[in-house]
Amino acid sequence: MSERSILVVGAGITGLICARRLKQMGMQVRVFEKSRGFGGRVATRRISVTTQAGSVSHMPVDHGTQYVSPKSEAFQAQLQELQQADIVTEWARSRHVLDENGLHPDDKNAPRYIGLAGMAAIAKHLAAELDVVTETRVTRIHRQPNSWVIRTEGNREESSAGVVIAVPAPQALEILKSATNAGEIAASDSAIGALQAARYAPCLAVMAGYAETTPKPAWQGVQWLGHDAIAWTALDSSKRNASTFPAIVLHSTADFARQYLDATHAELEAAGRHLLYLASQELGAWLAEPDWLQVHRWRYAFPETTASELSFAISTAETRAPLVLAGDWCASPRVEGAFLSGLDAAVRLAKTLA
């Protein structure tokens, strides 16, 4: 094990940004990710659709993060890099709002950026030069005098001079549980307290496609204010210049999604159709009659509260190896928050090793 070998758990935006920054600092970094892909909620699904001529095309649909809108200089610089690499482009400067006054454009004029090939392309670009081990779930971690050892499903073990855990707080607590129970991490550690205090809102994402002849609506994205079941509706196909098939992405409210945390596939599909019916009452009857429909359940869609720090370090008085916790639960529910947490975690870990 090298003194500069680092393990990052989680290949969402936080983990990828942290790993990239650590690699730029000259460290040897490996990332473990339980899923097949990268990015977490910065996600795109490829849908196969058949044209009227009988040919099959593949349509990217963003069922997680819909767009990013930078505020900090650091995130603006990252988006400029992505623009120069033809990964992102500007989508829209305004969106619509549906409230007690009906449907109307909002009064904001802020750039909103999307992935040219889908939002997941952002994560793929960030991961391009990293050592990422996918479909590998980290189950526990334990301490040695000058290192941490992680264990994955299948009992594979790997040690490192430092670890960053960049997954949703409930998953991080599960990974840390054995070390906490063994007294290797103090249960009273402020970082553990911050994890325990984190609360997440779930969401159902409904993806639906319509016939080529469907008239396109005037709106690209609609934020629903005060609705019991719907939080967001987007004409996702408006992000793709070559798209001829209207495709909708609808996000439920957290309260609606909580009813379906243990729902079956059939129950999720029924919920999706109900949400489209509710949307059709406000935005057009055509929404209730999709050609195809898919529903994705986001159990940890976004943190409802955020912590006091951009990242946290576990107290390591008995070892020189740092253990850092990071994620959007630290900073903000937006992609930018995850990004800033990843940068902060990299700096925090590097200072400990210096």
Coordinates of C-alpha atoms in Angstrom, one line a residue, residues 113-268:
Y113 CA -27.1 23.7 -18.6
I114 CA -27.8 20.2 -19.8
G115 CA -25.7 17.3 -21.1
L116 CA -25.8 17.2 -24.9
A117 CA -26.1 13.4 -24.8
G118 CA -28.0 13.4 -21.5
M119 CA -27.0 14.5 -18.0
A120 CA -25.1 11.2 -17.4
A121 CA -22.5 12.3 -19.9
I122 CA -21.2 14.8 -17.3
A123 CA -20.4 12.0 -14.9
K124 CA -18.9 9.9 -17.7
H125 CA -16.6 12.7 -18.6
L126 CA -15.5 13.2 -15.0
A127 CA -14.8 9.5 -14.6
A128 CA -12.9 9.1 -17.9
E129 CA -9.4 9.1 -16.5
L130 CA -10.2 7.6 -13.1
D131 CA -9.8 4.0 -11.8
V132 CA -13.5 3.2 -11.1
V133 CA -14.6 -0.2 -10.0
T134 CA -18.3 -0.5 -10.7
E135 CA -21.0 -3.0 -9.5
T136 CA -19.0 -3.3 -6.2
R137 CA -20.8 -2.5 -3.0
V138 CA -18.6 -1.6 0.0
T139 CA -20.1 -3.1 3.1
R140 CA -17.8 -2.2 6.0
I141 CA -14.6 -0.5 7.0
H142 CA -12.1 -1.1 9.8
R143 CA -9.1 0.6 11.1
Q144 CA -5.4 -0.4 11.2
P145 CA -2.6 1.5 12.8
N146 CA -1.8 3.6 9.7
S147 CA -4.5 2.7 7.2
W148 CA -8.2 1.9 6.7
V149 CA -9.4 -1.3 5.2
I150 CA -12.6 -1.5 3.3
R151 CA -14.5 -4.7 2.6
T152 CA -16.9 -5.3 -0.3
E153 CA -19.5 -7.9 -1.0
G154 CA -17.7 -11.1 -1.7
N155 CA -15.3 -10.3 1.2
R156 CA -12.7 -8.5 -1.0
E157 CA -10.5 -6.3 1.1
E158 CA -8.4 -3.3 0.2
S159 CA -6.4 -1.0 2.4
S160 CA -5.4 2.6 1.8
A161 CA -3.8 5.6 3.4
G162 CA -7.1 7.5 3.4
V163 CA -10.7 7.0 2.6
V164 CA -13.5 9.3 1.4
I165 CA -17.1 8.0 1.8
A166 CA -19.3 9.9 -0.7
V167 CA -22.7 8.1 -0.6
P168 CA -26.1 9.1 0.9
A169 CA -25.9 9.4 4.6
P170 CA -28.0 6.2 5.5
Q171 CA -25.6 4.1 3.3
A172 CA -22.6 5.7 4.8
L173 CA -23.8 4.9 8.3
E174 CA -24.3 1.3 7.3
I175 CA -20.7 1.1 6.0
L176 CA -19.4 2.7 9.2
K177 CA -21.5 0.6 11.6
S178 CA -19.0 -2.2 12.2
A179 CA -16.2 0.2 13.0
T180 CA -18.5 2.2 15.3
N181 CA -19.6 -0.9 17.1
A182 CA -16.0 -2.0 17.5
G183 CA -15.0 1.3 19.0
E184 CA -12.7 2.1 16.1
I185 CA -14.8 5.2 15.5
A186 CA -16.4 7.0 18.4
A187 CA -20.1 6.9 18.4
S188 CA -20.0 10.5 19.7
D189 CA -17.9 11.8 16.8
S190 CA -19.5 15.0 15.4
A191 CA -19.2 13.5 11.9
I192 CA -21.3 10.5 12.9
G193 CA -23.8 12.9 14.5
A194 CA -24.0 14.9 11.2
L195 CA -24.7 11.7 9.3
Q196 CA -27.4 10.6 11.7
A197 CA -29.1 14.0 11.4
A198 CA -29.3 13.9 7.6
R199 CA -32.8 13.3 6.2
Y200 CA -33.7 12.6 2.6
A201 CA -36.8 13.1 0.5
P202 CA -37.8 10.4 -2.0
C203 CA -39.2 11.0 -5.5
L204 CA -40.8 9.1 -8.3
A205 CA -39.6 10.0 -11.7
V206 CA -42.0 9.2 -14.5
M207 CA -40.7 9.0 -18.1
A208 CA -43.3 9.0 -20.9
G209 CA -43.1 9.1 -24.6
Y210 CA -45.7 10.2 -27.2
A211 CA -46.5 9.9 -30.9
E212 CA -44.4 11.9 -33.4
T213 CA -47.6 13.8 -34.3
T214 CA -48.2 15.1 -30.8
P215 CA -48.2 18.9 -30.8
K216 CA -45.3 20.2 -28.8
P217 CA -46.2 22.4 -25.8
A218 CA -45.0 26.0 -25.4
W219 CA -43.2 25.1 -22.1
Q220 CA -39.9 23.3 -21.6
G221 CA -40.0 22.9 -17.9
V222 CA -42.7 23.5 -15.3
Q223 CA -42.2 23.9 -11.6
W224 CA -45.4 23.0 -9.7
L225 CA -45.9 25.1 -6.6
G226 CA -48.2 23.8 -3.8
H227 CA -49.4 20.7 -5.6
D228 CA -49.9 17.5 -3.5
A229 CA -48.4 15.1 -6.0
I230 CA -46.3 16.8 -8.7
A231 CA -43.2 18.9 -8.3
W232 CA -41.8 19.2 -11.8
T233 CA -42.7 18.4 -15.4
A234 CA -40.2 18.8 -18.3
L235 CA -40.4 18.3 -22.0
D236 CA -37.2 16.3 -22.0
S237 CA -37.1 15.9 -25.7
S238 CA -36.6 19.7 -26.0
K239 CA -33.1 19.1 -24.9
R240 CA -32.3 17.0 -28.0
N241 CA -32.1 18.9 -31.3
A242 CA -32.7 15.8 -33.4
S243 CA -35.6 14.4 -31.3
T244 CA -38.9 14.0 -33.1
F245 CA -40.7 12.1 -30.3
P246 CA -42.0 14.2 -27.5
A247 CA -40.8 12.8 -24.2
I248 CA -41.9 13.9 -20.7
V249 CA -40.2 13.6 -17.4
L250 CA -42.3 14.2 -14.3
H251 CA -41.1 14.3 -10.7
S252 CA -43.4 13.6 -7.8
T253 CA -43.5 15.4 -4.5
A254 CA -41.7 13.7 -1.6
D255 CA -45.0 13.1 0.2
F256 CA -46.5 11.3 -2.8
A257 CA -43.3 9.2 -3.3
R258 CA -43.3 8.1 0.4
Q259 CA -46.4 6.0 -0.3
Y260 CA -44.4 3.9 -2.8
L261 CA -41.1 3.2 -1.1
D262 CA -41.9 -0.6 -1.1
A263 CA -44.2 -0.7 -4.1
T264 CA -44.1 -3.4 -6.7
H265 CA -43.3 -2.7 -10.4
A266 CA -47.0 -2.8 -11.2
E267 CA -47.8 -0.4 -8.4
L268 CA -45.1 2.0 -9.5

